[in-house]
Coordinates of C-alpha atoms (C1' of nucleotides) in Angstrom, one line a residue:
Chain Z
M74 CA 103.7 180.8 134.8
P75 CA 105.4 177.7 134.6
T76 CA 102.5 176.2 132.6
K77 CA 102.7 178.5 130.0
N78 CA 103.1 176.1 127.2
T79 CA 103.6 178.3 123.9
L80 CA 103.7 177.2 120.6
T81 CA 107.8 176.8 120.7
D82 CA 107.3 174.0 123.5
F83 CA 106.6 171.3 120.4
I84 CA 109.4 171.9 117.7
Q85 CA 112.4 171.2 118.4
P86 CA 114.6 174.5 117.2
T87 CA 116.2 173.2 114.1
L88 CA 115.1 176.1 111.9
T89 CA 114.4 179.7 113.4
G90 CA 112.1 182.3 111.4
P91 CA 109.2 182.2 109.9
S92 CA 108.8 178.5 108.8
A93 CA 109.1 178.1 112.7
R94 CA 105.7 179.6 113.4
L95 CA 104.3 177.8 111.1
V96 CA 105.3 174.5 112.2
A97 CA 104.6 175.2 115.4
S98 CA 100.6 176.4 114.5
L99 CA 99.9 173.5 112.7
S100 CA 102.2 171.2 115.2
M101 CA 99.5 172.6 117.9
A102 CA 96.4 172.1 115.6
I103 CA 97.4 168.5 114.6
H104 CA 98.1 167.6 118.7
E105 CA 94.7 169.1 119.3
N106 CA 93.1 167.2 117.0
K107 CA 91.6 169.7 114.9
L108 CA 93.4 168.9 112.2
L109 CA 92.3 165.9 111.5
P110 CA 94.4 162.7 109.4
G111 CA 93.7 162.7 106.4
T112 CA 93.2 166.8 105.6
K113 CA 94.9 168.2 102.6
L114 CA 97.4 171.3 103.3
G115 CA 97.2 173.0 100.8
E116 CA 101.1 175.0 100.0
D117 CA 98.8 178.0 98.6
E118 CA 95.9 177.9 101.0
L119 CA 98.1 178.0 103.7
G120 CA 100.8 180.5 101.9
D121 CA 97.3 182.6 102.4
I122 CA 96.6 182.4 106.1
F123 CA 99.9 183.0 107.6
K124 CA 101.1 185.4 105.0
V125 CA 104.3 184.4 103.5
S126 CA 105.3 182.7 100.2
R127 CA 105.6 179.3 99.2
T128 CA 109.1 179.4 100.0
V129 CA 108.4 179.2 103.4
V130 CA 105.6 176.5 103.5
R131 CA 107.2 174.3 101.9
T132 CA 110.1 174.1 104.3
A133 CA 107.5 173.7 107.4
L134 CA 105.5 171.2 105.8
Q135 CA 108.7 169.3 105.2
E136 CA 109.5 169.7 108.0
L137 CA 106.5 168.4 109.6
S138 CA 106.9 165.2 107.1
H139 CA 109.7 164.6 109.1
A140 CA 108.2 164.8 112.0
E141 CA 105.8 162.2 110.8
L142 CA 102.9 164.3 111.3
V143 CA 102.1 164.9 107.4
E144 CA 103.1 162.9 104.8
L145 CA 103.8 164.5 101.2
K146 CA 103.2 162.8 98.2
R147 CA 104.9 163.8 95.1
N148 CA 103.2 166.4 92.9
R149 CA 99.5 166.2 94.7
G150 CA 100.6 168.4 98.4
A151 CA 100.9 167.8 101.9
F152 CA 98.5 165.7 104.2
V153 CA 97.9 165.2 107.4
S154 CA 99.3 161.8 107.9
Q155 CA 97.1 158.8 108.9
P156 CA 98.6 155.8 110.6
T157 CA 97.8 152.6 110.2
V158 CA 96.1 150.3 112.0
R159 CA 100.2 148.9 112.2
E160 CA 101.5 152.0 112.3
A161 CA 99.6 152.9 115.3
R162 CA 100.3 148.9 117.2
E163 CA 105.1 150.2 116.2
V164 CA 104.0 153.2 118.2
F165 CA 102.6 151.7 121.6
E166 CA 105.4 149.1 120.8
A167 CA 108.2 151.6 119.9
R168 CA 106.9 153.8 123.6
A169 CA 106.5 150.3 125.5
L170 CA 110.4 150.1 124.8
L171 CA 111.4 154.0 125.5
E172 CA 109.2 155.5 128.1
P173 CA 108.9 152.7 131.3
R174 CA 113.4 153.0 130.8
T175 CA 113.6 156.5 130.8
A176 CA 110.8 157.4 133.1
R177 CA 113.3 155.7 135.8
S178 CA 115.6 157.4 134.6
A179 CA 113.7 160.5 135.7
A180 CA 113.2 159.1 138.9
E181 CA 117.3 159.0 139.6
R182 CA 117.5 162.3 138.2
M183 CA 114.6 163.9 139.9
T184 CA 114.5 167.5 141.3
E185 CA 112.5 169.8 143.6
E186 CA 112.0 172.6 140.0
A187 CA 110.9 169.5 137.8
A188 CA 108.8 167.8 140.8
A189 CA 107.1 171.0 140.6
R190 CA 106.7 171.8 136.7
L191 CA 105.1 168.4 136.2
E192 CA 102.6 168.9 138.8
A193 CA 101.7 172.1 137.3
H194 CA 101.0 170.7 133.7
I195 CA 98.7 168.4 135.3
A196 CA 97.2 171.4 136.6
A197 CA 97.4 172.6 133.6
E198 CA 95.5 168.8 132.0
H199 CA 92.9 169.6 134.4
A200 CA 91.9 172.5 133.6
A201 CA 91.6 172.3 130.4
I202 CA 89.6 169.8 131.0
E203 CA 87.4 171.4 133.2
A204 CA 87.1 173.9 131.2
G205 CA 86.3 171.3 128.1
E206 CA 88.8 171.9 126.1
A207 CA 89.2 168.8 125.1
G208 CA 91.8 169.2 122.6
K209 CA 93.9 171.0 124.6
A210 CA 93.9 168.5 126.8
L211 CA 94.9 165.8 124.9
R212 CA 97.7 168.2 124.0
L213 CA 99.1 168.7 127.1
S214 CA 98.4 165.1 128.6
G215 CA 100.7 164.0 125.7
H216 CA 103.8 167.1 126.8
F217 CA 103.7 165.3 129.8
H218 CA 105.3 162.3 128.4
I219 CA 107.8 164.8 126.7
E220 CA 108.6 166.4 130.0
I221 CA 109.7 163.6 131.5
S222 CA 111.6 161.9 129.3
R223 CA 113.3 166.2 129.0
I224 CA 113.7 165.0 132.5
A225 CA 115.3 162.3 132.0
D226 CA 118.4 163.8 130.3
Q227 CA 118.7 161.7 127.7
T228 CA 118.2 164.2 124.7
T229 CA 118.6 161.4 121.7
I230 CA 115.8 159.2 123.2
A231 CA 113.7 162.3 124.9
G232 CA 113.6 163.7 121.1
F233 CA 112.2 159.8 119.9
I234 CA 109.9 159.8 122.2
E235 CA 108.6 163.1 121.0
R236 CA 108.1 162.1 118.1
L237 CA 105.7 159.2 118.9
V238 CA 103.9 161.0 121.4
A239 CA 102.8 163.4 118.3
R240 CA 102.4 160.6 116.7
S241 CA 100.0 159.3 119.2
S242 CA 97.8 162.3 119.2
L243 CA 96.8 161.3 115.3
I244 CA 96.7 157.5 116.2
I245 CA 94.2 158.9 119.4
A246 CA 92.9 161.4 116.7
L247 CA 91.5 157.7 114.0
Y248 CA 91.1 155.1 116.7
W249 CA 89.9 156.6 119.9
K250 CA 87.1 154.6 121.7
R251 CA 83.7 156.4 122.0
Q252 CA 83.1 154.5 125.3
S253 CA 85.7 155.3 126.8
A254 CA 86.8 158.1 128.9
L255 CA 90.6 160.2 128.7
C256 CA 91.3 160.0 132.3
E257 CA 95.0 159.9 133.0
K258 CA 94.6 162.3 135.9
H259 CA 95.4 159.6 138.4
A260 CA 97.8 158.2 136.2
H261 CA 100.1 161.3 135.7
H262 CA 99.3 161.7 139.2
A263 CA 100.8 158.4 140.8
L264 CA 103.5 159.0 138.2
V265 CA 104.6 162.0 139.6
D266 CA 104.4 160.8 142.7
A267 CA 107.2 157.8 142.8
L268 CA 109.0 160.4 140.5
R269 CA 109.1 162.7 143.4
R270 CA 109.6 159.6 145.7
G271 CA 112.9 158.6 143.4
D272 CA 111.3 155.3 143.2
G273 CA 112.5 153.8 139.8
A274 CA 111.3 150.8 139.9
D275 CA 107.8 151.8 140.5
A276 CA 107.4 154.6 138.2
E277 CA 108.6 152.2 135.6
E278 CA 106.4 149.9 136.4
L279 CA 103.5 152.3 136.3
M280 CA 104.6 154.1 132.8
K281 CA 104.2 150.4 131.4
S282 CA 100.8 150.1 132.9
H283 CA 100.0 153.9 131.6
L284 CA 101.1 153.3 128.5
L285 CA 99.0 149.6 128.3
D286 CA 95.7 151.9 129.4
I287 CA 96.0 154.0 126.8
L288 CA 96.6 151.2 124.3
T289 CA 93.6 149.2 125.6
A290 CA 91.6 152.4 125.2
L291 CA 92.5 152.3 121.1
D292 CA 89.9 150.5 118.7
L293 CA 93.0 148.4 116.8
R294 CA 90.7 145.5 115.2
E295 CA 91.5 145.8 111.6
V296 CA 87.8 147.3 110.1
V297 CA 88.4 150.8 110.8
Q298 CA 91.2 151.3 108.8
P299 CA 91.3 154.5 107.2
P300 CA 90.8 155.2 103.5
I301 CA 93.5 154.2 100.8
D302 CA 94.2 156.3 97.5
L303 CA 94.5 153.8 94.7
K304 CA 96.0 155.7 93.2
D305 CA 99.5 155.3 95.6
I306 CA 99.2 151.4 95.0
L307 CA 98.1 151.4 90.9
R308 CA 101.1 154.4 90.1
P309 CA 103.6 152.6 87.8
A310 CA 106.8 153.0 89.9
P311 CA 108.3 155.8 89.2
Chain L
M474 CA 122.4 141.1 93.1
P475 CA 121.5 140.6 96.9
T476 CA 124.1 143.0 98.1
K477 CA 124.1 145.1 95.8
N478 CA 124.3 148.6 98.0
T479 CA 122.5 151.3 95.7
L480 CA 122.7 155.6 96.5
T481 CA 119.1 154.9 98.2
D482 CA 119.9 152.3 100.6
F483 CA 120.4 154.8 103.2
I484 CA 117.4 157.0 102.5
Q485 CA 114.3 157.0 103.1
P486 CA 112.0 157.6 100.3
T487 CA 110.5 160.6 102.6
L488 CA 111.2 162.5 99.2
T489 CA 111.5 161.7 95.4
G490 CA 112.7 163.4 92.7
P491 CA 115.9 165.1 91.7
S492 CA 116.7 166.2 95.8
A493 CA 117.1 162.4 96.8
R494 CA 120.3 161.8 94.7
L495 CA 121.9 164.5 96.6
V496 CA 120.8 163.4 100.0
A497 CA 122.1 159.9 98.9
S498 CA 125.2 161.5 98.0
L499 CA 126.0 163.4 100.6
S500 CA 124.4 160.5 103.2
M501 CA 127.1 158.0 101.7
A502 CA 130.5 160.3 101.6
I503 CA 129.0 160.5 105.5
H504 CA 128.8 157.4 106.0
E505 CA 131.9 156.9 104.2
N506 CA 133.8 159.9 106.2
K507 CA 134.8 161.1 102.9
L508 CA 133.2 164.1 104.0
L509 CA 134.2 164.7 107.6
P510 CA 132.4 166.7 110.5
G511 CA 133.3 170.3 110.6
T512 CA 132.8 170.3 106.5
K513 CA 130.8 172.8 105.3
L514 CA 128.5 172.4 102.5
G515 CA 127.6 175.7 100.4
E516 CA 124.6 175.7 98.9
D517 CA 125.9 177.3 95.1
E518 CA 129.3 174.7 95.4
L519 CA 126.5 171.7 95.7
G520 CA 124.5 173.3 92.9
D521 CA 127.1 173.2 90.7
I522 CA 128.4 169.9 91.3
F523 CA 125.3 168.4 90.8
K524 CA 123.7 170.3 88.6
V525 CA 120.7 171.3 90.1
S526 CA 119.5 175.0 91.7
R527 CA 119.9 175.9 95.3
T528 CA 116.1 175.5 96.0
V529 CA 117.0 172.0 95.6
V530 CA 120.3 171.5 97.5
R531 CA 118.4 173.5 100.5
T532 CA 116.4 170.8 99.9
A533 CA 118.3 167.7 100.6
L534 CA 120.3 170.3 103.2
Q535 CA 117.1 170.0 105.0
E536 CA 116.7 166.4 104.6
L537 CA 120.2 165.3 105.7
S538 CA 119.2 168.1 108.9
H539 CA 116.7 166.1 110.2
A540 CA 118.3 162.6 109.8
E541 CA 121.0 165.2 112.6
L542 CA 124.1 164.3 109.7
V543 CA 123.8 168.1 108.5
E544 CA 123.3 170.9 111.0
L545 CA 121.9 174.6 109.3
K546 CA 122.7 177.3 111.4
R547 CA 120.4 180.4 110.7
N548 CA 122.4 183.2 108.0
R549 CA 125.5 180.6 108.3
G550 CA 124.9 177.4 106.2
A551 CA 124.4 173.9 106.5
F552 CA 128.0 171.9 107.7
V553 CA 128.4 168.2 108.6
S554 CA 127.5 167.7 112.4
Q555 CA 129.7 167.1 114.6
P556 CA 128.5 165.0 117.8
T557 CA 129.8 166.0 120.9
V558 CA 131.0 163.7 123.4
R559 CA 127.8 163.7 125.3
E560 CA 125.4 163.0 122.3
A561 CA 128.2 160.1 121.0
R562 CA 127.1 158.6 124.8
E563 CA 123.6 159.2 124.6
V564 CA 123.5 157.3 121.0
F565 CA 125.0 154.8 121.9
E566 CA 123.1 154.4 124.9
A567 CA 120.1 154.7 123.0
R568 CA 120.8 152.5 120.9
A569 CA 121.7 149.9 123.7
L570 CA 118.8 150.0 125.1
L571 CA 116.9 149.4 120.9
E572 CA 119.1 146.6 119.5
P573 CA 119.6 144.0 122.2
R574 CA 116.1 143.5 122.0
T575 CA 115.8 144.1 117.8
A576 CA 117.5 141.7 117.7
R577 CA 115.5 139.2 119.7
S578 CA 112.6 139.8 117.3
A579 CA 114.4 139.5 114.5
A580 CA 115.5 136.2 115.6
E581 CA 111.6 135.2 115.6
R582 CA 110.9 136.2 112.2
M583 CA 114.1 135.1 110.9
T584 CA 113.6 133.6 107.4
E585 CA 116.0 131.8 104.7
E586 CA 116.5 135.0 102.6
A587 CA 117.0 137.0 105.3
A588 CA 119.6 135.1 106.2
A589 CA 120.9 135.1 103.3
R590 CA 121.6 138.3 102.2
L591 CA 122.9 139.5 105.8
E592 CA 125.7 136.5 105.4
A593 CA 126.0 138.6 101.7
H594 CA 126.3 141.6 103.6
I595 CA 128.9 140.5 105.7
A596 CA 130.6 138.9 102.6
A597 CA 130.3 142.9 100.4
E598 CA 132.4 144.3 104.1
H599 CA 135.0 141.1 104.1
A600 CA 135.6 142.0 100.3
A601 CA 135.4 146.1 101.3
I602 CA 138.3 144.9 104.1
E603 CA 139.9 143.2 101.4
A604 CA 140.2 145.9 98.8
G605 CA 141.0 148.4 101.2
E606 CA 138.1 150.3 100.9
A607 CA 138.1 151.4 105.1
G608 CA 135.2 153.9 104.0
K609 CA 132.9 151.7 102.5
A610 CA 133.6 148.6 105.2
L611 CA 132.4 151.2 107.8
R612 CA 129.4 151.9 106.2
L613 CA 128.2 148.6 105.0
S614 CA 128.7 147.3 109.4
G615 CA 125.9 150.3 109.5
H616 CA 123.7 149.3 107.4
F617 CA 124.4 144.8 108.8
H618 CA 122.6 146.4 112.0
I619 CA 120.0 148.4 109.8
E620 CA 119.2 145.1 108.0
I621 CA 118.6 143.7 111.7
S622 CA 116.2 145.8 112.7
R623 CA 114.3 145.9 109.2
I624 CA 114.4 142.1 110.0
A625 CA 112.5 142.5 113.4
D626 CA 109.8 144.3 111.1
Q627 CA 109.0 147.1 113.6
T628 CA 109.4 150.1 111.2
T629 CA 109.2 152.5 113.6
I630 CA 112.1 151.4 116.1
A631 CA 113.9 150.1 112.6
G632 CA 113.6 154.1 111.8
F633 CA 114.9 154.9 114.4
I634 CA 118.3 152.3 114.5
E635 CA 118.7 153.9 111.4
R636 CA 118.9 157.7 112.1
L637 CA 121.8 156.4 115.3
V638 CA 123.7 154.2 113.7
A639 CA 124.0 157.2 110.8
R640 CA 125.1 159.5 113.6
S641 CA 127.1 156.9 114.6
S642 CA 129.5 157.2 111.3
L643 CA 130.0 160.2 112.7
I644 CA 131.1 159.6 116.1
I645 CA 133.6 157.1 114.7
A646 CA 134.9 159.5 112.5
L647 CA 135.6 161.9 115.9
Y648 CA 136.2 159.1 118.4
W649 CA 137.9 156.0 117.0
K650 CA 140.8 155.0 118.5
R651 CA 143.6 155.2 116.5
Q652 CA 145.3 151.6 117.3
S653 CA 141.6 150.1 117.8
A654 CA 141.0 147.6 114.7
L655 CA 137.7 147.2 113.6
C656 CA 137.1 143.6 113.9
E657 CA 133.5 143.8 113.8
K658 CA 133.5 140.5 111.4
H659 CA 133.5 137.6 114.4
A660 CA 130.6 139.7 115.9
H661 CA 128.3 140.7 113.1
H662 CA 129.6 136.1 112.0
A663 CA 128.0 134.7 115.6
L664 CA 125.7 137.1 115.7
V665 CA 123.8 136.1 112.1
D666 CA 124.0 132.8 113.5
A667 CA 122.6 132.9 116.8
L668 CA 119.7 134.8 114.4
R669 CA 119.9 131.8 112.1
R670 CA 119.1 129.5 115.0
G671 CA 116.4 131.5 115.8
D672 CA 117.9 131.9 119.5
G673 CA 116.6 135.1 120.4
A674 CA 118.5 135.4 123.9
D675 CA 121.7 134.7 122.5
A676 CA 121.8 137.5 119.4
E677 CA 120.4 139.9 121.9
E678 CA 122.8 139.1 124.5
L679 CA 125.4 139.2 121.6
M680 CA 124.3 142.8 120.4
K681 CA 124.3 144.1 124.0
S682 CA 128.2 143.0 123.9
H683 CA 128.7 143.8 120.8
L684 CA 127.2 148.2 120.9
L685 CA 129.5 147.8 124.0
D686 CA 132.7 146.9 122.0
I687 CA 132.3 149.3 119.5
L688 CA 131.5 152.2 122.7
T689 CA 134.4 151.2 124.1
A690 CA 136.7 151.6 120.8
L691 CA 135.9 155.3 121.0
D692 CA 138.1 157.8 123.1
L693 CA 135.2 159.5 124.5
R694 CA 137.1 161.3 127.3
E695 CA 136.0 165.0 127.2
V696 CA 139.3 166.3 125.9
V697 CA 139.1 165.7 122.5
Q698 CA 135.5 168.0 122.5
P699 CA 135.8 169.0 118.9
P700 CA 135.8 172.8 118.6
I701 CA 133.5 175.4 118.8
D702 CA 132.1 178.7 117.6
L703 CA 131.5 181.2 119.5
K704 CA 129.6 182.8 117.8
D705 CA 127.1 180.2 118.8
I706 CA 127.0 180.8 121.9
L707 CA 127.9 184.9 122.5
R708 CA 125.4 185.6 120.1
P709 CA 122.3 187.9 121.3
A710 CA 119.6 185.8 121.4
P711 CA 117.2 186.5 118.2
Chain E
dG409 C1' 73.7 154.6 81.4
dG410 C1' 78.9 154.3 82.2
dG411 C1' 83.3 154.4 80.9
dT412 C1' 87.0 156.5 78.1
dC413 C1' 89.1 160.7 76.0
dT414 C1' 90.9 165.0 76.2
dA415 C1' 90.9 169.6 77.3
dA416 C1' 91.3 173.4 81.1
dG417 C1' 92.0 174.0 85.3
dA418 C1' 94.4 173.7 89.7
dT419 C1' 98.1 172.3 92.5
dT420 C1' 102.5 171.4 92.9
dG421 C1' 108.0 171.4 91.2
dT422 C1' 111.8 174.2 89.3
dA423 C1' 114.9 177.7 88.7
dT424 C1' 116.0 182.1 89.3
dA425 C1' 115.6 187.2 91.1
dC426 C1' 116.6 190.0 94.5
dA427 C1' 116.8 191.1 99.9
dA428 C1' 119.0 190.3 104.1
dT429 C1' 122.8 188.7 106.8
dA430 C1' 126.8 186.6 107.5
dC431 C1' 132.0 186.7 106.6
dT432 C1' 136.3 189.8 104.9
dG433 C1' 139.9 192.8 104.6
dT434 C1' 141.1 197.4 104.3
dG435 C1' 142.6 202.1 106.6
dC436 C1' 142.0 205.1 110.3
dG437 C1' 143.1 206.4 114.9
dC438 C1' 146.1 204.7 118.8
Chain N
dG1333 C1' 151.6 196.8 116.3
dC1334 C1' 146.8 196.8 117.6
dG1335 C1' 142.5 196.9 117.5
dC1336 C1' 137.9 199.2 115.6
dA1337 C1' 135.0 200.7 111.8
dC1338 C1' 133.1 200.5 107.8
dA1339 C1' 132.8 199.0 103.0
dG1340 C1' 132.4 195.4 99.9
dT1341 C1' 131.8 190.5 99.0
dA1342 C1' 130.4 186.5 99.2
dT1343 C1' 126.5 183.7 101.6
dT1344 C1' 122.3 182.3 103.1
dG1345 C1' 116.6 184.1 103.2
dT1346 C1' 112.2 184.9 100.8
dA1347 C1' 109.1 185.9 97.0
dT1348 C1' 108.0 185.4 92.6
dA1349 C1' 107.9 183.1 87.5
dC1350 C1' 107.5 179.3 84.7
dA1351 C1' 107.2 174.6 83.8
dA1352 C1' 105.6 170.0 84.9
dT1353 C1' 102.1 167.1 86.7
dC1354 C1' 97.4 165.8 88.9
dT1355 C1' 92.9 166.8 89.0
dT1356 C1' 88.4 167.9 87.3
dA1357 C1' 84.2 168.5 84.3
dG1358 C1' 82.4 167.4 80.5
dA1359 C1' 82.1 165.6 75.3
dC1360 C1' 81.9 161.6 73.3
dC1361 C1' 81.4 156.6 72.0
dC1362 C1' 79.3 152.3 73.0

DNA sequence: GGGTCTAAGATTGTATACAATACTGTGCGC
DNA sequence: GCGCACAGTATTGTATACAATCTTAGACCC
């Protein structure tokens, strides 16, 4: 089953044990835009749901806060992150800096097995869209980028890209234009083609324009700035 | 006091409160090569030293593990990370990808105040060397790179660079050639000059060659591979 | 009605206690 | 002497209890 996406696909195994399950579930929910930015994640609440103590909930939330999927506010709790317009731009600038070059490296290190995996991945994306599972499709399309970075065999950079893709899910949840359709199928197909041909220059170009496409499908006018909690600003310095 | 480097200089304020102090202290010690790679960081031990409970020690260690300064091994404890030769190469490849471009951006956003801060920083480095405080000099020279990335005003990328610089300290602790002297003064001075002139192209070039200089001062032959704990490999899958 | 203060409730932060797992050294068999 | 098994010790993982802080609702005053 090459396309089976288990819960652990989105987390680096820095922590094993009970908290990993929590991290994975929450991660997945956020990637699929089921948990929307701003949602409060209460410790007792999560503990009840997952039948674990607050200790492990806390561990999981801390983990997620380092992935910048969750924001911890002292004495106030954990909330699904709400990237600002500025942060959204930064994330895509960083992706534009890292991913095209990484795609080029991937093209040079491509194997038949990797190509097959990517194609299976695209098929899964397609299937999710057909089935009307938009959230799952979104998550898979992000994961496609992660797979490419893994082929490039640069763990460190792949880790950065993973973080950026994760935040991109939140950004899309907040700023995606209603009218623009998520039609990444062609872009992803073209990328796999270039990779399979070992054409690094082409892959680099394709990735660059693909990222630009995503960015232009976002509505990053300052107007839609997510709500700001005045208490965060007016609070006296600690 | 523009050059005052408080404890909190190296940590992102994701967590405040008691654990932040611990994170800062340990961070600093690692950056100064006082805590060497492989050192075990026992929870009780740290709790006794800092007069806090194991709960906050654990929080701090988890924080450090996400910065990849510390490695958590389940049921075995926390250890100062020992980057492998491969990881060392990756870190510098990532830095080569991010920092030159960032230096260019910094040149474009340079202010007089920022230039003064950088120069004061170099002076502090110099003073540390004069005083024979090699560890402090090492930490400051790493922090110089972080300062530049902050001037570029790209928080996300600056965060990545911060992580990379942190790991570089460990890499230097493990792989620095005895014979090659740490003479970054000229390179840093030249960089500040280029930045002050707003010469982005020059800054980019200087940063590129500066990073290459550091890399070539490392002894990354596979021979010096740090010790490996066989138990990590032979342990049956969980 | 609007605003401020206060007190109760809810939620998070920290410490401690107990459980689970890994490490260490001793004794036994060979 | 060498290797292995086992028990005791030490250390980490998890749950729970208590303290500190924030949030909310309502009374009271203007």
